[in-house]
């Protein structure tokens, strides 16, 4: 992750070639890391993230010269099964070698003896990536190695460093001399003397691995078989969901108060608002509330008029014992069928606790979906006592325990907002409903164990869950069953969670829109328990074994169909469906030491401008051996930047104009040059005639010149610095000339009025 300057971190969506379309990035320290060439010429395989500092390729102290190999990508077999993608031949990895030897070798001598006496392949950690170089290159490297038997060092000349980089051999620097080191040079040095005796045609070998195996007297399997192209998709995220602008209460303020939408401004201006009028059958009086005298009221009609908002405002202040007219913000108008406004008391309490409201009355937290089946209590800030209280059988905070299917781990970035939400609900219970506080949370530890609801935006059914910890990631961890119950598959999706009590108290169908889709993204239904047979079927393809058997590795070499995996030793959820093992007892094949690993921030979110984000990514591209910046430039310009400029140029010619005060838009600008919207009517005191009052706002364009040519200089710089294909280059210059001609300023005198003299 650090080798990529943090553009891929935990929670980032990654688009890849196979087996599916996209996935979400998670850390794993037990597979090969990247192989990196540093600016001093040394190179090595990175074993721990702390070996690379957090930084950007444009930084002066950025140590990386080139990334020759990004390391391994761990993709479970279940992904291939779900996407019906043929199984890719597995490289010869330590997990495979472990299956063919009785005792795993601890040194090259042990591995050599095993290979010769038992006719077994050489252990993969002693084999370099010979298949990445030509046979002639490997022979050239061997011919030019200088062995110092006294020091036990193999020196390499600067002219042949690139070959060492290709096959991922560690390169060190002693004084002004380079040398190679590490376990994976063992086979290379073992055939050093035989290379001197080789006299055959070197071109008869298709790659360096075949040549090395020819020189050796033991089998060497390829430890690198496939490469997968990938790129960053959507950045990770974890935040409080807020309406634009931020709203504290679902209470209408009308269209006369401006963009601030302050409720007190509506009181001062005596704005007309549209709310639903209701009738209480108990006291036989009109009201705007859904409940009066302890009974539900009946809807009568909606009316757009001057309502007594001040009375409602004063009642809310009185209930909270406050006399300050806080800048509580409401909505311009309700979107529901009966137009029931929210109790203003909730708006005051939300403002006090720095919260906002969503359109259905709830407070929501949006986070990227990340799957998790096991965790350590210390990773998520869960104490030993609290873990045991929540039902986890742990003896130490370092114990690895299986996650219960409806437990979730939220982002620590939201800890403060989560606490503020509990304070809001507690104050609401006390001051509005006359009940005792429920949460009483004073620290983040107090949050653990409380119930929440998870909801995907394209559904209307929430899933009950329980918060058990906080992780330093921009996303939330949940069991695959939990995400599948929401009809999600963890490929970069963002879902929300909300406190259960918040949904029960504050959510109402009466706030939902009557338009198409108004019932979506609303917790109309709550699923209290998850049945694996009723969730999205993708979760049933999850492989749950602790390891892959030998027959699977051998079977994978045939590039077979993934659906046959179960017949070759791969255990999936579907195999245990309907039994007690469908809920627990899942395994994992590779250990992750810390789910919080990786850089904390993605530069895509922290860099100020799109220009800077783009140039940093291209600077990163120069360090990646797999990236062609010329091709990347062509794709970016053709598929994104040119289309943006061309679309905005078209929009500029067809744009509307807008009033800066009331927001009214016009297809054609009024001849007066000012807004003509009627905002009020008054009776003239002398003539007694009704006079229309128009909005005093100014008219402005909705599409500016800057919006059209904002990427012009960026495209020009990319073409000059990195190049692009001929078609894209000509297309850019054509579109750029159109934009220049559209906004060209003539040298003649600027005509200010129609009757200016020439």
C-alpha angles and dihedrals in degrees: 000000000000091000086061090051090248097296087127113044135146108307097019116131111240121198111209139176098243159063090356137358101262145354140181121257120245129170126255122175098184097074129069116291126211124299108228136189112211128211093258090060096256119125137187146160109266112235100176133028093235089069088076122053121229108256149107131271089243092058116108091229095048101132100196120101098173139351106218096178129014092206130235128335113210111217118173121231089242089071090058091047093050093049093039089233120157113257111259114232108263118237116236098272131172090258089060094044089051088062096055100046128066091216124020111239118249096197140023091254090057091046091048093051091048092050094048100040099036098032092238130149117265115266107265098233090067093053123083123213092273093159089068092068134056118256090245091054092052091049090049090052092051092046091055101043113114114207120207101198093186093058095029091232131135110213122205129197122239090243091065100042093103091062090053089049091051094056092041099243117162112252123200134185125229111181102311096333126094122217137179125236143162138081095287093066090065096092091042092056091041091064094039095106094043090054089063090058096048112117104159130103107289091201090070089079119079094210144355094270092062090050094050091047089050090055094047128073095222138062119273118192123202111262093193120051111151141027125205123205114222141166140185115276122177117354119245120263146185120173147131110273109242133180119233110277101022110263126200100185138020091235121127120241100176128231100287100076099072130233094312089072094201113173093215090057088057089053093050093047093041089229122196112244134180116231134152118268115219137182130226113216092197100057094018094229135125119256142164097220127096093228128041129168088002093299134098114261126226124244114241109170145310119257133189105213145107105296125190095259092158091065091052090046093051092047090054092049092048092052089055096041092238130132099187120107097226119201093253111173124216138178127275091236143347120257101200127101098250096030096225109177122219121253106272091221089073090056092054092049093047091051090050091053096044093247135134133207132239122224093267096051098260133116109233137190118208120208139161114260113246123175124230132173102172136027145170116239092230091057092064101036093256116149121222093246093049092047091054090046089054091054103264117136100221132149098186138023087241094059116117109231133179116253115240110240097247098041119103137192115215132203116275087219087075097047094105094047091047090054092047090052092054089049089051093051093046092051089047091054092050103040102031105029101026094233135129119271113264110197105036089184116175100164138020090260088064089061093064114102097025120126124247139172126239119207135179116214095236095055139064098212122090123205120223114237141163128229112229104164152349127247130195094244134104095243140041129264119225139160115272088243091056093052092043090052087059088051092250131131105196097248094134099303121153119216134172135237127198135180112270092230091050090056094045095049106032107028117092133170086219089074095054123105121255092219125099110290093020092122093053124096089027128116096239091145130033120207107205099186133027121232110196091213091060101047130089108301094232090078089060089065091059109123109227105180124120092231143359115254125237092252090060094055091048092044091052091064089073093060090236131184112279094227089070092060094100089059089057101054103280111134116208135180090256089063091060098035112136095023132094089261092068091084105039145004094074118157136208130213102210129039124232111200096201129012088205094063122129136049113322097225138039114226087221087070099037103044113092106225138033088236092059092045091052096046092048091052091050090048087054089050090060090059095049114084090204095057126087105199092194090059092041090052091050092050095046094048096042099042102036122006099043092045091050092051094045093047093048091048089055091046090051091059093047100036130134126226124238138208113240093213110040098018095233112156128212130202088210123028114251112253090237091061090230136093114277098192113133108230100171146358125224135181115243107237092218106037095027088222122139111252124201117226113212127204112267093212126126126243119242136175119264095210117047132199090250091058090056101047100029092116098038097097091041092056091046091052093047092052093047095046104035105013128219139216120292096252093054092045093054092043091053094051091048095051092041090055090051090054093046092051092048093055098031113140111217121226092232122098113287110249109227099179138021092246098049113135116246 
